PDB file of C-alpha atoms in Angstrom:
ATOM      1  CA  MET A   1      61.449 -40.290 -27.745  1.00 81.00           C
ATOM      2  CA  HIS A   2      60.868 -41.509 -31.041  1.00 88.00           C
ATOM      3  CA  CYS A   3      56.600 -40.880 -32.638  1.00 91.00           C
ATOM      4  CA  PRO A   4      55.278 -44.627 -33.321  1.00 92.00           C
ATOM      5  CA  PHE A   5      53.256 -42.880 -36.095  1.00 93.00           C
ATOM      6  CA  CYS A   6      55.828 -41.188 -38.608  1.00 94.00           C
ATOM      7  CA  ARG A   7      58.998 -42.389 -36.469  1.00 92.00           C
ATOM      8  CA  HIS A   8      60.158 -38.710 -35.721  1.00 93.00           C
ATOM      9  CA  PRO A   9      62.997 -38.243 -33.780  1.00 92.00           C
ATOM     10  CA  ASP A  10      61.135 -36.417 -30.832  1.00 92.00           C
ATOM     11  CA  SER A  11      58.177 -35.224 -28.982  1.00 92.00           C
ATOM     12  CA  ARG A  12      56.802 -33.293 -26.541  1.00 92.00           C
ATOM     13  CA  VAL A  13      55.679 -33.935 -23.357  1.00 93.00           C
ATOM     14  CA  VAL A  14      52.034 -32.821 -23.084  1.00 93.00           C
ATOM     15  CA  ASP A  15      51.245 -34.334 -19.270  1.00 91.00           C
ATOM     16  CA  SER A  16      53.302 -36.319 -16.369  1.00 89.00           C
ATOM     17  CA  ARG A  17      50.876 -38.859 -14.185  1.00 89.00           C
ATOM     18  CA  THR A  18      52.690 -41.058 -11.663  1.00 84.00           C
ATOM     19  CA  ALA A  19      51.720 -44.666 -12.070  1.00 79.00           C
ATOM     20  CA  ASP A  20      51.338 -48.063 -10.076  1.00 70.00           C
ATOM     21  CA  ASP A  21      51.607 -47.105  -6.434  1.00 66.00           C
ATOM     22  CA  GLY A  22      54.381 -44.372  -7.674  1.00 67.00           C
ATOM     23  CA  GLY A  23      56.521 -47.606  -9.382  1.00 68.00           C
ATOM     24  CA  SER A  24      56.470 -45.351 -13.042  1.00 79.00           C
ATOM     25  CA  ILE A  25      55.632 -42.069 -14.727  1.00 87.00           C
ATOM     26  CA  ARG A  26      53.044 -42.678 -17.210  1.00 91.00           C
ATOM     27  CA  ARG A  27      53.309 -39.743 -19.545  1.00 92.00           C
ATOM     28  CA  ARG A  28      51.370 -37.992 -22.676  1.00 94.00           C
ATOM     29  CA  ARG A  29      53.534 -37.358 -25.242  1.00 95.00           C
ATOM     30  CA  GLN A  30      52.346 -34.948 -28.046  1.00 95.00           C
ATOM     31  CA  CYS A  31      54.763 -35.796 -32.324  1.00 95.00           C
ATOM     32  CA  PRO A  32      55.681 -31.588 -33.270  1.00 95.00           C
ATOM     33  CA  ASN A  33      55.838 -33.625 -37.163  1.00 95.00           C
ATOM     34  CA  CYS A  34      52.027 -35.641 -37.593  1.00 95.00           C
ATOM     35  CA  GLN A  35      50.662 -34.026 -34.298  1.00 95.00           C
ATOM     36  CA  ARG A  36      49.834 -37.336 -33.192  1.00 95.00           C
ATOM     37  CA  ARG A  37      50.047 -38.247 -29.600  1.00 95.00           C
ATOM     38  CA  PHE A  38      50.491 -40.965 -27.477  1.00 94.00           C
ATOM     39  CA  SER A  39      51.315 -42.636 -23.763  1.00 92.00           C
ATOM     40  CA  THR A  40      54.924 -43.954 -22.524  1.00 91.00           C
ATOM     41  CA  LEU A  41      55.222 -45.344 -19.581  1.00 88.00           C
ATOM     42  CA  GLU A  42      58.222 -44.709 -17.816  1.00 84.00           C
ATOM     43  CA  THR A  43      60.162 -46.958 -14.625  1.00 79.00           C
ATOM     44  CA  SER A  44      62.937 -47.281 -12.975  1.00 76.00           C
ATOM     45  CA  SER A  45      64.907 -50.554 -13.523  1.00 81.00           C
ATOM     46  CA  LEU A  46      66.620 -52.471 -10.663  1.00 87.00           C
ATOM     47  CA  GLN A  47      68.493 -54.935 -11.752  1.00 90.00           C
ATOM     48  CA  VAL A  48      69.468 -58.284  -9.401  1.00 92.00           C
ATOM     49  CA  VAL A  49      72.719 -59.674  -9.976  1.00 92.00           C
ATOM     50  CA  LYS A  50      72.988 -63.935  -8.961  1.00 90.00           C
ATOM     51  CA  ARG A  51      75.703 -66.166  -7.109  1.00 87.00           C
ATOM     52  CA  SER A  52      76.807 -66.884 -10.982  1.00 90.00           C
ATOM     53  CA  GLY A  53      76.673 -63.632 -12.070  1.00 89.00           C
ATOM     54  CA  VAL A  54      73.669 -63.707 -14.098  1.00 92.00           C
ATOM     55  CA  VAL A  55      71.493 -60.799 -14.339  1.00 93.00           C
ATOM     56  CA  GLU A  56      68.185 -60.188 -14.490  1.00 92.00           C
ATOM     57  CA  PRO A  57      65.072 -58.101 -13.500  1.00 90.00           C
ATOM     58  CA  PHE A  58      64.675 -57.893  -9.380  1.00 90.00           C
ATOM     59  CA  SER A  59      60.753 -59.413  -9.585  1.00 90.00           C
ATOM     60  CA  ARG A  60      58.891 -58.789  -6.811  1.00 89.00           C
ATOM     61  CA  ASP A  61      56.929 -62.559  -8.145  1.00 92.00           C
ATOM     62  CA  LYS A  62      59.856 -64.211  -6.385  1.00 92.00           C
ATOM     63  CA  VAL A  63      60.072 -62.618  -3.279  1.00 93.00           C
ATOM     64  CA  VAL A  64      56.726 -63.108  -2.082  1.00 93.00           C
ATOM     65  CA  GLY A  65      57.038 -67.473  -4.016  1.00 93.00           C
ATOM     66  CA  GLY A  66      60.208 -67.722  -1.607  1.00 91.00           C
ATOM     67  CA  LEU A  67      58.536 -65.988   0.928  1.00 93.00           C
ATOM     68  CA  ARG A  68      55.468 -68.199  -0.219  1.00 93.00           C
ATOM     69  CA  LYS A  69      57.500 -71.344   0.853  1.00 92.00           C
ATOM     70  CA  ALA A  70      58.957 -70.230   4.301  1.00 91.00           C
ATOM     71  CA  SER A  71      55.651 -69.148   5.701  1.00 91.00           C
ATOM     72  CA  GLN A  72      53.919 -72.259   4.160  1.00 92.00           C
ATOM     73  CA  GLY A  73      51.513 -73.821   6.921  1.00 91.00           C
ATOM     74  CA  ARG A  74      52.114 -69.816   8.728  1.00 91.00           C
ATOM     75  CA  PRO A  75      49.526 -67.775   9.664  1.00 93.00           C
ATOM     76  CA  VAL A  76      50.767 -65.449   7.429  1.00 91.00           C
ATOM     77  CA  SER A  77      48.186 -64.037   4.909  1.00 92.00           C
ATOM     78  CA  ASP A  78      48.862 -63.339   0.872  1.00 92.00           C
ATOM     79  CA  ASP A  79      48.452 -60.211   1.757  1.00 93.00           C
ATOM     80  CA  ASP A  80      50.855 -59.576   4.128  1.00 93.00           C
ATOM     81  CA  LEU A  81      53.488 -61.394   1.802  1.00 93.00           C
ATOM     82  CA  ALA A  82      52.966 -58.538  -0.987  1.00 92.00           C
ATOM     83  CA  ARG A  83      52.992 -55.709   1.460  1.00 93.00           C
ATOM     84  CA  LEU A  84      56.928 -57.999   2.608  1.00 93.00           C
ATOM     85  CA  ALA A  85      57.984 -58.093  -1.112  1.00 92.00           C
ATOM     86  CA  GLN A  86      56.775 -54.201  -1.378  1.00 91.00           C
ATOM     87  CA  GLN A  87      58.660 -53.550   1.460  1.00 92.00           C
ATOM     88  CA  VAL A  88      61.703 -55.349   0.555  1.00 92.00           C
ATOM     89  CA  GLU A  89      61.955 -54.004  -2.846  1.00 89.00           C
ATOM     90  CA  GLU A  90      61.519 -50.684  -1.759  1.00 88.00           C
ATOM     91  CA  THR A  91      64.409 -51.059   0.238  1.00 90.00           C
ATOM     92  CA  ILE A  92      66.765 -52.014  -1.953  1.00 89.00           C
ATOM     93  CA  ARG A  93      65.149 -48.912  -4.582  1.00 85.00           C
ATOM     94  CA  ALA A  94      66.581 -46.717  -1.778  1.00 85.00           C
ATOM     95  CA  SER A  95      70.277 -47.841  -1.501  1.00 83.00           C
ATOM     96  CA  GLY A  96      69.936 -45.872  -5.039  1.00 81.00           C
ATOM     97  CA  SER A  97      71.719 -48.556  -7.012  1.00 84.00           C
ATOM     98  CA  SER A  98      70.596 -49.260  -9.963  1.00 86.00           C
ATOM     99  CA  GLN A  99      72.343 -53.548  -9.233  1.00 90.00           C
ATOM    100  CA  VAL A 100      72.135 -54.757  -6.292  1.00 92.00           C
ATOM    101  CA  GLU A 101      73.951 -58.690  -5.463  1.00 91.00           C
ATOM    102  CA  ALA A 102      70.705 -61.607  -4.965  1.00 89.00           C
ATOM    103  CA  HIS A 103      72.978 -60.914  -1.207  1.00 87.00           C
ATOM    104  CA  ASP A 104      71.788 -58.418  -0.395  1.00 89.00           C
ATOM    105  CA  VAL A 105      67.974 -58.755  -2.000  1.00 91.00           C
ATOM    106  CA  GLY A 106      67.715 -61.930   0.617  1.00 89.00           C
ATOM    107  CA  THR A 107      69.423 -59.308   3.079  1.00 88.00           C
ATOM    108  CA  ALA A 108      66.368 -57.088   2.861  1.00 91.00           C
ATOM    109  CA  ILE A 109      63.904 -59.982   4.408  1.00 92.00           C
ATOM    110  CA  LEU A 110      65.153 -61.748   6.611  1.00 89.00           C
ATOM    111  CA  ASP A 111      64.167 -58.326   9.376  1.00 89.00           C
ATOM    112  CA  PRO A 112      60.822 -57.601   7.601  1.00 92.00           C
ATOM    113  CA  LEU A 113      60.238 -61.602   8.093  1.00 91.00           C
ATOM    114  CA  ARG A 114      61.753 -62.243  11.409  1.00 89.00           C
ATOM    115  CA  ALA A 115      59.159 -59.752  12.781  1.00 90.00           C
ATOM    116  CA  LEU A 116      55.829 -61.241  10.830  1.00 92.00           C
ATOM    117  CA  ASP A 117      56.223 -64.456  11.765  1.00 91.00           C
ATOM    118  CA  GLU A 118      58.794 -66.166  13.506  1.00 90.00           C
ATOM    119  CA  VAL A 119      58.801 -69.367  12.444  1.00 91.00           C
ATOM    120  CA  ALA A 120      58.619 -67.973   8.168  1.00 92.00           C
ATOM    121  CA  TYR A 121      62.123 -66.539   9.848  1.00 90.00           C
ATOM    122  CA  LEU A 122      64.327 -69.352  11.012  1.00 90.00           C
ATOM    123  CA  ARG A 123      63.123 -71.753   7.913  1.00 90.00           C
ATOM    124  CA  TYR A 124      64.438 -68.715   5.190  1.00 90.00           C
ATOM    125  CA  ALA A 125      67.070 -68.179   6.783  1.00 87.00           C
ATOM    126  CA  SER A 126      68.210 -71.806   7.397  1.00 86.00           C
ATOM    127  CA  VAL A 127      68.380 -71.739   3.792  1.00 84.00           C
ATOM    128  CA  TYR A 128      69.431 -67.746   3.086  1.00 79.00           C
ATOM    129  CA  SER A 129      71.760 -68.348   5.871  1.00 80.00           C
ATOM    130  CA  ALA A 130      72.679 -72.088   4.799  1.00 80.00           C
ATOM    131  CA  TYR A 131      72.637 -73.823   7.984  1.00 84.00           C
ATOM    132  CA  ASP A 132      74.184 -76.814   8.470  1.00 86.00           C
ATOM    133  CA  SER A 133      74.108 -78.402  11.560  1.00 86.00           C
ATOM    134  CA  LEU A 134      71.918 -78.477  14.856  1.00 87.00           C
ATOM    135  CA  GLU A 135      74.356 -75.423  16.585  1.00 89.00           C
ATOM    136  CA  ASP A 136      73.403 -73.069  13.911  1.00 86.00           C
ATOM    137  CA  PHE A 137      68.993 -73.264  14.627  1.00 87.00           C
ATOM    138  CA  GLU A 138      69.907 -73.486  18.342  1.00 89.00           C
ATOM    139  CA  THR A 139      72.479 -69.944  17.990  1.00 88.00           C
ATOM    140  CA  ALA A 140      69.557 -68.650  15.820  1.00 88.00           C
ATOM    141  CA  ILE A 141      66.692 -69.977  18.489  1.00 89.00           C
ATOM    142  CA  ALA A 142      68.412 -68.434  21.069  1.00 90.00           C
ATOM    143  CA  GLY A 143      68.774 -65.010  18.886  1.00 87.00           C
ATOM    144  CA  LEU A 144      65.179 -64.769  18.638  1.00 87.00           C
ATOM    145  CA  ARG A 145      64.784 -66.026  22.247  1.00 89.00           C
ATOM    146  CA  ALA A 146      66.868 -62.703  23.770  1.00 89.00           C
ATOM    147  CA  ASP A 147      65.473 -59.579  20.831  1.00 86.00           C
ATOM    148  CA  ARG A 148      61.457 -61.605  22.500  1.00 85.00           C
ATOM    149  CA  ALA A 149      62.628 -61.166  25.978  1.00 87.00           C
ATOM    150  CA  ARG A 150      64.511 -57.239  25.296  1.00 88.00           C
ATOM    151  CA  ARG A 151      60.682 -56.472  23.533  1.00 83.00           C
ATOM    152  CA  GLU A 152      58.709 -57.893  26.339  1.00 84.00           C
ATOM    153  CA  SER A 153      61.760 -56.019  28.806  1.00 85.00           C
ATOM    154  CA  GLU A 154      60.904 -52.886  27.048  1.00 85.00           C
ATOM    155  CA  ALA A 155      57.159 -53.504  27.053  1.00 82.00           C
ATOM    156  CA  GLY A 156      57.458 -53.749  30.533  1.00 79.00           C
ATOM    157  CA  SER A 157      58.870 -50.961  31.195  1.00 78.00           C
ATOM    158  CA  GLU A 158      56.434 -49.106  29.391  1.00 74.00           C
ATOM    159  CA  GLU A 159      53.766 -50.209  31.137  1.00 68.00           C
ATOM    160  CA  GLY A 160      55.251 -49.409  34.627  1.00 61.00           C
ATOM    161  CA  ALA A 161      55.289 -53.250  35.172  1.00 50.00           C
ATOM    162  CA  GLY A 162      57.693 -56.102  35.215  1.00 47.00           C
ATOM    163  CA  SER A 163      58.769 -58.774  32.502  1.00 44.00           C
ATOM    164  CA  ASP A 164      58.609 -62.577  32.709  1.00 48.00           C
ATOM    165  CA  ALA A 165      61.949 -62.248  30.220  1.00 42.00           C
ATOM    166  CA  GLU A 166      63.935 -64.111  32.920  1.00 44.00           C
ATOM    167  CA  ALA A 167      62.037 -67.269  33.259  1.00 44.00           C
ATOM    168  CA  SER A 168      62.302 -67.994  29.676  1.00 42.00           C
ATOM    169  CA  PRO A 169      64.787 -70.822  28.998  1.00 44.00           C
ATOM    170  CA  GLY A 170      68.335 -69.500  26.578  1.00 43.00           C
ATOM    171  CA  ALA A 171      66.740 -65.788  26.637  1.00 41.00           C
ATOM    172  CA  GLY A 172      69.938 -64.514  26.430  1.00 42.00           C
ATOM    173  CA  PRO A 173      73.048 -64.762  23.885  1.00 41.00           C
ATOM    174  CA  ASP A 174      75.995 -67.355  24.741  1.00 43.00           C
ATOM    175  CA  ASP A 175      78.637 -65.972  26.841  1.00 42.00           C
ATOM    176  CA  ASP A 176      81.443 -65.660  23.310  1.00 42.00           C
ATOM    177  CA  GLY A 177      78.762 -64.601  21.528  1.00 42.00           C
ATOM    178  CA  SER A 178      77.256 -67.122  19.007  1.00 40.00           C
ATOM    179  CA  ALA A 179      74.023 -65.838  19.822  1.00 40.00           C
ATOM    180  CA  ASP A 180      74.481 -62.936  17.659  1.00 40.00           C
ATOM    181  CA  ARG A 181      75.646 -64.742  14.402  1.00 40.00           C
ATOM    182  CA  VAL A 182      72.003 -64.646  12.984  1.00 40.00           C
ATOM    183  CA  GLU A 183      72.012 -60.875  13.172  1.00 39.00           C
ATOM    184  CA  ALA A 184      74.777 -60.151  12.380  1.00 36.00           C
ATOM    185  CA  SER A 185      74.255 -61.357   8.943  1.00 39.00           C
ATOM    186  CA  SER A 186      70.789 -59.161   9.000  1.00 38.00           C
ATOM    187  CA  ALA A 187      72.175 -56.428  10.389  1.00 38.00           C
ATOM    188  CA  SER A 188      74.666 -55.993   7.104  1.00 38.00           C
ATOM    189  CA  ASP A 189      71.369 -54.415   5.082  1.00 40.00           C
ATOM    190  CA  ALA A 190      71.525 -51.712   7.957  1.00 36.00           C
TER     191      ALA A 190
END
């Protein structure tokens, strides 16, 4: 690291601390030539490769913006969206790659959004997965109903009580397995 004062090509690290919720490291450095001190902020770079081939830095704000559009009019707070965007970023960084496809970012959004708000999930998935027919929505809704019935059944068995999941129309997947279409697209991240 060059000294910003005398341009000496070397410096010594005096102190290191994590900053920005552990997303970066603040280092206090000292120049061996002029003895002056300065600080640096080191962050790991995460690049997103878009469909067009353009590479740009990952932006949590862009994730929040897309989530905000999908959850407009829904009982979802800005704090919920910020936490979800942070969770998505952590998931992507956990892959260990410095470059990810935009598709992988979208896939990482689907499951946490589904848990947060099913209507917002359907809105986001309809654009992200390019639903082009009513059947695509019906398949996604059938998948959501099946998941809800499974969760209610599991919760009911834990409490020792029965579940109303069987009374829910369309609770199970179609015989041809088409209800798994949305689940398969979001499971590819796992």
